[in-house]
PDB file of C-alpha atoms and ligand atoms in Angstrom:
ATOM      1  CA  UNK H   1      28.280  14.231  11.069  1.00 41.00           C
ATOM      2  CA  UNK H   2      29.279  15.195   7.856  1.00 46.00           C
ATOM      3  CA  UNK H   3      25.633  14.814   6.825  1.00 49.00           C
ATOM      4  CA  UNK H   4      24.388  16.994   9.231  1.00 49.00           C
ATOM      5  CA  UNK H   5      27.416  19.337   8.781  1.00 45.00           C
ATOM      6  CA  UNK H   6      26.494  19.792   5.099  1.00 49.00           C
ATOM      7  CA  UNK H   7      22.955  20.624   6.001  1.00 51.00           C
ATOM      8  CA  UNK H   8      23.051  23.439   8.925  1.00 49.00           C
ATOM      9  CA  UNK H   9      26.532  24.514   7.928  1.00 45.00           C
ATOM     10  CA  UNK H  10      26.835  28.164   6.524  1.00 43.00           C
ATOM     11  CA  UNK H  11      26.492  26.548   2.508  1.00 49.00           C
ATOM     12  CA  UNK H  12      22.925  25.320   2.734  1.00 60.00           C
ATOM     13  CA  UNK H  13      21.198  25.158  -0.035  1.00 69.00           C
ATOM     14  CA  UNK H  14      17.481  23.618  -0.079  1.00 90.00           C
ATOM     15  CA  UNK H  15      17.723  22.794  -3.444  1.00 96.00           C
ATOM     16  CA  UNK H  16      15.500  19.746  -3.278  1.00 97.00           C
ATOM     17  CA  UNK H  17      18.419  18.197  -6.207  1.00 97.00           C
ATOM     18  CA  UNK H  18      20.934  19.310  -3.438  1.00 96.00           C
ATOM     19  CA  UNK H  19      19.663  17.697  -0.663  1.00 96.00           C
ATOM     20  CA  UNK H  20      19.101  14.424  -2.098  1.00 97.00           C
ATOM     21  CA  UNK H  21      22.696  14.052  -3.501  1.00 97.00           C
ATOM     22  CA  UNK H  22      24.277  15.052  -0.775  1.00 96.00           C
ATOM     23  CA  UNK H  23      21.859  12.203   0.844  1.00 97.00           C
ATOM     24  CA  UNK H  24      23.306   9.802  -1.590  1.00 97.00           C
ATOM     25  CA  UNK H  25      26.438  10.295  -0.605  1.00 97.00           C
ATOM     26  CA  UNK H  26      26.710  10.213   3.540  1.00 97.00           C
ATOM     27  CA  UNK H  27      24.609   6.741   2.544  1.00 97.00           C
ATOM     28  CA  UNK H  28      27.835   5.741  -0.057  1.00 97.00           C
ATOM     29  CA  UNK H  29      30.594   6.870   2.835  1.00 96.00           C
ATOM     30  CA  UNK H  30      28.519   4.502   5.311  1.00 96.00           C
ATOM     31  CA  UNK H  31      28.395   1.591   3.956  1.00 96.00           C
ATOM     32  CA  UNK H  32      32.691   2.346   3.155  1.00 95.00           C
ATOM     33  CA  UNK H  33      32.279   2.678   6.263  1.00 94.00           C
ATOM     34  CA  UNK H  34      30.815  -0.218   7.260  1.00 93.00           C
ATOM     35  CA  UNK H  35      32.394  -2.760   4.943  1.00 89.00           C
ATOM     36  CA  UNK H  36      35.538  -1.627   6.419  1.00 89.00           C
ATOM     37  CA  UNK H  37      35.085  -3.246   9.872  1.00 81.00           C
ATOM     38  CA  UNK H  38      36.778  -0.496  11.521  1.00 83.00           C
ATOM     39  CA  UNK H  39      35.237   1.191  14.350  1.00 86.00           C
ATOM     40  CA  UNK H  40      31.878  -0.032  15.958  1.00 92.00           C
ATOM     41  CA  UNK H  41      29.724  -1.301  13.036  1.00 92.00           C
ATOM     42  CA  UNK H  42      26.450  -2.259  15.085  1.00 94.00           C
ATOM     43  CA  UNK H  43      26.417   1.922  15.565  1.00 95.00           C
ATOM     44  CA  UNK H  44      27.185   2.588  11.607  1.00 96.00           C
ATOM     45  CA  UNK H  45      24.193   0.006  10.559  1.00 97.00           C
ATOM     46  CA  UNK H  46      21.758   1.500  12.883  1.00 97.00           C
ATOM     47  CA  UNK H  47      22.050   4.844  11.755  1.00 97.00           C
ATOM     48  CA  UNK H  48      22.905   3.219   7.434  1.00 98.00           C
ATOM     49  CA  UNK H  49      19.501   1.937   8.010  1.00 98.00           C
ATOM     50  CA  UNK H  50      17.163   4.785   9.229  1.00 98.00           C
ATOM     51  CA  UNK H  51      19.322   7.144   7.156  1.00 98.00           C
ATOM     52  CA  UNK H  52      18.360   5.769   3.846  1.00 98.00           C
ATOM     53  CA  UNK H  53      14.887   4.712   5.484  1.00 98.00           C
ATOM     54  CA  UNK H  54      14.065   8.027   5.892  1.00 98.00           C
ATOM     55  CA  UNK H  55      15.866   8.693   2.220  1.00 98.00           C
ATOM     56  CA  UNK H  56      13.075   7.076   0.768  1.00 98.00           C
ATOM     57  CA  UNK H  57      10.629   7.758   2.359  1.00 98.00           C
ATOM     58  CA  UNK H  58      10.833  11.103   1.474  1.00 98.00           C
ATOM     59  CA  UNK H  59      11.134  10.769  -2.262  1.00 98.00           C
ATOM     60  CA  UNK H  60       8.305   8.791  -2.402  1.00 98.00           C
ATOM     61  CA  UNK H  61       6.641  10.963  -0.433  1.00 98.00           C
ATOM     62  CA  UNK H  62       7.432  14.625  -1.491  1.00 98.00           C
ATOM     63  CA  UNK H  63      10.059  14.349  -4.513  1.00 98.00           C
ATOM     64  CA  UNK H  64       7.736  12.221  -6.342  1.00 98.00           C
ATOM     65  CA  UNK H  65       5.042  13.133  -5.712  1.00 97.00           C
ATOM     66  CA  UNK H  66       5.742  17.503  -6.714  1.00 97.00           C
ATOM     67  CA  UNK H  67       7.628  15.933  -9.623  1.00 97.00           C
ATOM     68  CA  UNK H  68       5.289  13.449 -11.373  1.00 97.00           C
ATOM     69  CA  UNK H  69       4.432  14.795 -15.430  1.00 95.00           C
ATOM     70  CA  UNK H  70       3.760  12.998 -18.059  1.00 93.00           C
ATOM     71  CA  UNK H  71       8.077  13.019 -18.755  1.00 93.00           C
ATOM     72  CA  UNK H  72       8.904  11.815 -15.814  1.00 95.00           C
ATOM     73  CA  UNK H  73       6.087   9.562 -15.243  1.00 95.00           C
ATOM     74  CA  UNK H  74       8.168   6.363 -16.695  1.00 96.00           C
ATOM     75  CA  UNK H  75      10.957   6.806 -14.264  1.00 96.00           C
ATOM     76  CA  UNK H  76       9.292   7.137 -11.082  1.00 97.00           C
ATOM     77  CA  UNK H  77       7.496   4.271 -12.067  1.00 97.00           C
ATOM     78  CA  UNK H  78      10.987   2.519 -11.982  1.00 96.00           C
ATOM     79  CA  UNK H  79      11.931   4.300  -9.408  1.00 97.00           C
ATOM     80  CA  UNK H  80       9.568   3.175  -6.187  1.00 98.00           C
ATOM     81  CA  UNK H  81      10.030  -0.286  -7.444  1.00 97.00           C
ATOM     82  CA  UNK H  82      13.940   0.110  -7.023  1.00 97.00           C
ATOM     83  CA  UNK H  83      13.059   1.240  -3.740  1.00 98.00           C
ATOM     84  CA  UNK H  84      10.588  -2.042  -2.792  1.00 98.00           C
ATOM     85  CA  UNK H  85      13.754  -3.827  -4.377  1.00 98.00           C
ATOM     86  CA  UNK H  86      15.852  -1.964  -1.498  1.00 98.00           C
ATOM     87  CA  UNK H  87      13.828  -2.176   1.487  1.00 98.00           C
ATOM     88  CA  UNK H  88      12.513  -5.829   0.798  1.00 98.00           C
ATOM     89  CA  UNK H  89      16.989  -6.592   1.218  1.00 98.00           C
ATOM     90  CA  UNK H  90      17.214  -3.438   3.830  1.00 98.00           C
ATOM     91  CA  UNK H  91      14.182  -5.475   5.904  1.00 98.00           C
ATOM     92  CA  UNK H  92      16.369  -9.325   5.880  1.00 97.00           C
ATOM     93  CA  UNK H  93      19.301  -7.038   7.172  1.00 97.00           C
ATOM     94  CA  UNK H  94      18.036  -5.477   9.992  1.00 96.00           C
ATOM     95  CA  UNK H  95      16.744  -9.203  11.237  1.00 95.00           C
ATOM     96  CA  UNK H  96      20.029 -10.456  10.710  1.00 95.00           C
ATOM     97  CA  UNK H  97      22.654 -10.082  13.250  1.00 93.00           C
ATOM     98  CA  UNK H  98      25.745  -8.327  11.855  1.00 92.00           C
ATOM     99  CA  UNK H  99      28.310 -11.734  12.702  1.00 90.00           C
ATOM    100  CA  UNK H 100      25.933 -13.575  10.381  1.00 91.00           C
ATOM    101  CA  UNK H 101      27.146 -15.670   7.917  1.00 87.00           C
ATOM    102  CA  UNK H 102      25.297 -14.171   4.823  1.00 95.00           C
ATOM    103  CA  UNK H 103      25.328 -10.521   6.611  1.00 95.00           C
ATOM    104  CA  UNK H 104      27.878  -9.325   4.424  1.00 93.00           C
ATOM    105  CA  UNK H 105      26.696 -10.636   0.819  1.00 95.00           C
ATOM    106  CA  UNK H 106      22.908  -9.171   1.766  1.00 97.00           C
ATOM    107  CA  UNK H 107      24.746  -5.498   2.217  1.00 96.00           C
ATOM    108  CA  UNK H 108      27.256  -5.865  -0.307  1.00 96.00           C
ATOM    109  CA  UNK H 109      23.577  -6.740  -2.506  1.00 97.00           C
ATOM    110  CA  UNK H 110      21.947  -3.609  -1.200  1.00 98.00           C
ATOM    111  CA  UNK H 111      25.069  -1.664  -2.630  1.00 97.00           C
ATOM    112  CA  UNK H 112      24.283  -2.177  -5.525  1.00 97.00           C
ATOM    113  CA  UNK H 113      21.571  -1.812  -5.826  1.00 97.00           C
ATOM    114  CA  UNK H 114      21.557   1.761  -4.510  1.00 97.00           C
ATOM    115  CA  UNK H 115      24.630   3.017  -6.049  1.00 96.00           C
ATOM    116  CA  UNK H 116      22.369   2.315  -8.915  1.00 96.00           C
ATOM    117  CA  UNK H 117      18.943   3.665  -7.373  1.00 96.00           C
ATOM    118  CA  UNK H 118      20.750   7.014  -6.778  1.00 96.00           C
ATOM    119  CA  UNK H 119      23.857   7.673  -8.959  1.00 93.00           C
ATOM    120  CA  UNK H 120      22.104   5.576 -12.136  1.00 93.00           C
ATOM    121  CA  UNK H 121      18.910   6.576 -11.950  1.00 94.00           C
ATOM    122  CA  UNK H 122      18.675   9.490 -10.272  1.00 96.00           C
ATOM    123  CA  UNK H 123      21.434  11.386 -10.250  1.00 96.00           C
ATOM    124  CA  UNK H 124      22.136  10.509 -14.523  1.00 96.00           C
ATOM    125  CA  UNK H 125      18.584  10.184 -15.798  1.00 96.00           C
ATOM    126  CA  UNK H 126      15.766  11.807 -12.987  1.00 97.00           C
ATOM    127  CA  UNK H 127      17.887  15.195 -11.878  1.00 97.00           C
ATOM    128  CA  UNK H 128      19.165  16.544 -15.530  1.00 97.00           C
ATOM    129  CA  UNK H 129      14.751  16.557 -16.224  1.00 96.00           C
ATOM    130  CA  UNK H 130      13.881  18.191 -12.863  1.00 97.00           C
ATOM    131  CA  UNK H 131      16.351  21.103 -13.231  1.00 96.00           C
ATOM    132  CA  UNK H 132      15.311  22.206 -16.324  1.00 95.00           C
ATOM    133  CA  UNK H 133      11.530  21.339 -15.277  1.00 94.00           C
ATOM    134  CA  UNK H 134      12.068  23.625 -12.453  1.00 95.00           C
ATOM    135  CA  UNK H 135      12.991  26.810 -11.102  1.00 95.00           C
ATOM    136  CA  UNK H 136      15.502  26.449  -8.194  1.00 94.00           C
ATOM    137  CA  UNK H 137      12.933  28.720  -6.065  1.00 93.00           C
ATOM    138  CA  UNK H 138      10.613  25.634  -7.305  1.00 95.00           C
ATOM    139  CA  UNK H 139      12.914  23.149  -6.223  1.00 96.00           C
ATOM    140  CA  UNK H 140      13.930  25.034  -2.971  1.00 95.00           C
ATOM    141  CA  UNK H 141      10.251  24.920  -2.087  1.00 95.00           C
ATOM    142  CA  UNK H 142      10.774  20.570  -2.507  1.00 96.00           C
ATOM    143  CA  UNK H 143      13.586  20.508  -1.076  1.00 96.00           C
ATOM    144  CA  UNK H 144      12.212  22.757   2.918  1.00 95.00           C
ATOM    145  CA  UNK H 145       9.603  20.254   2.838  1.00 96.00           C
ATOM    146  CA  UNK H 146      11.583  17.182   2.691  1.00 97.00           C
ATOM    147  CA  UNK H 147      13.976  18.604   5.060  1.00 96.00           C
ATOM    148  CA  UNK H 148      12.161  18.503   7.555  1.00 95.00           C
ATOM    149  CA  UNK H 149      10.139  16.005   6.796  1.00 97.00           C
ATOM    150  CA  UNK H 150      13.432  13.413   6.802  1.00 97.00           C
ATOM    151  CA  UNK H 151      14.724  15.193   9.864  1.00 96.00           C
ATOM    152  CA  UNK H 152      10.350  14.285  11.668  1.00 97.00           C
ATOM    153  CA  UNK H 153      11.605  10.910  10.665  1.00 98.00           C
ATOM    154  CA  UNK H 154      15.066  10.645  12.006  1.00 97.00           C
ATOM    155  CA  UNK H 155      14.049  11.054  15.033  1.00 97.00           C
ATOM    156  CA  UNK H 156      12.534   7.602  15.973  1.00 96.00           C
ATOM    157  CA  UNK H 157      14.159   5.145  13.995  1.00 96.00           C
ATOM    158  CA  UNK H 158      12.178   5.309  10.339  1.00 98.00           C
ATOM    159  CA  UNK H 159      13.663   1.554  10.048  1.00 98.00           C
ATOM    160  CA  UNK H 160      11.152   0.182  11.826  1.00 97.00           C
ATOM    161  CA  UNK H 161       8.724   0.926   9.538  1.00 96.00           C
ATOM    162  CA  UNK H 162      10.584  -1.203   6.227  1.00 98.00           C
ATOM    163  CA  UNK H 163       9.351  -4.621   7.191  1.00 97.00           C
ATOM    164  CA  UNK H 164       5.880  -3.585   6.423  1.00 97.00           C
ATOM    165  CA  UNK H 165       6.637  -1.665   3.153  1.00 97.00           C
ATOM    166  CA  UNK H 166       7.914  -4.718   2.090  1.00 98.00           C
ATOM    167  CA  UNK H 167       4.476  -6.128  -0.331  1.00 97.00           C
ATOM    168  CA  UNK H 168       3.921  -3.807  -2.227  1.00 98.00           C
ATOM    169  CA  UNK H 169       5.924  -0.174  -4.723  1.00 97.00           C
ATOM    170  CA  UNK H 170       4.920   2.685  -3.065  1.00 97.00           C
ATOM    171  CA  UNK H 171       2.615   4.602  -4.640  1.00 96.00           C
ATOM    172  CA  UNK H 172       2.585   7.258  -6.644  1.00 96.00           C
ATOM    173  CA  UNK H 173      -0.228  10.167  -7.760  1.00 95.00           C
ATOM    174  CA  UNK H 174      -1.429  10.262 -11.552  1.00 94.00           C
ATOM    175  CA  UNK H 175       0.129  12.361 -13.796  1.00 94.00           C
ATOM    176  CA  UNK H 176      -1.381  15.786 -13.782  1.00 89.00           C
ATOM    177  CA  UNK H 177      -3.323  16.749 -16.489  1.00 82.00           C
ATOM    178  CA  UNK H 178      -1.196  19.216 -18.702  1.00 66.00           C
TER     179      UNK H 178
HETATM  180 FE1  FE2 M   1      15.750   7.248  -5.304  1.00 73.77          FE
END
């Protein structure tokens, strides 16, 4: 898959912002592939659901705690609420069949929520703040940790844990005192 080529190719970087942006692009491509109606849609949906679940988890467990600060707190609180909304739609989709009447509509909602969250909130607002506040080495260290967890999660169908995470947003650590 393109995503894995990105990770293991010779241009590999572990800058966390590059890794997360590459994951966003891979998710966009999977949505597109699924909506085009070609190929094995069920297999594509499983990959999409697993990747999205692992992506949300590594952001919540590694990325957000690493960048928590007075300047990012509001955006991160909003981010975990958006993650919750995404997980609720994803959890619905996981229980449905691809030919259910509302699957297509729900998938479109998921794509729109992901697109807003990934591009408008993260890439346009949050990532520039992180690029300013952290050195390249610091971003690479966060990226390394995130990548290890992501690859680990992907071994065991991370989509399975999504339905249990739909009652409340992930908890964030307190803002460190400066
Ligand atoms: Fe996110």
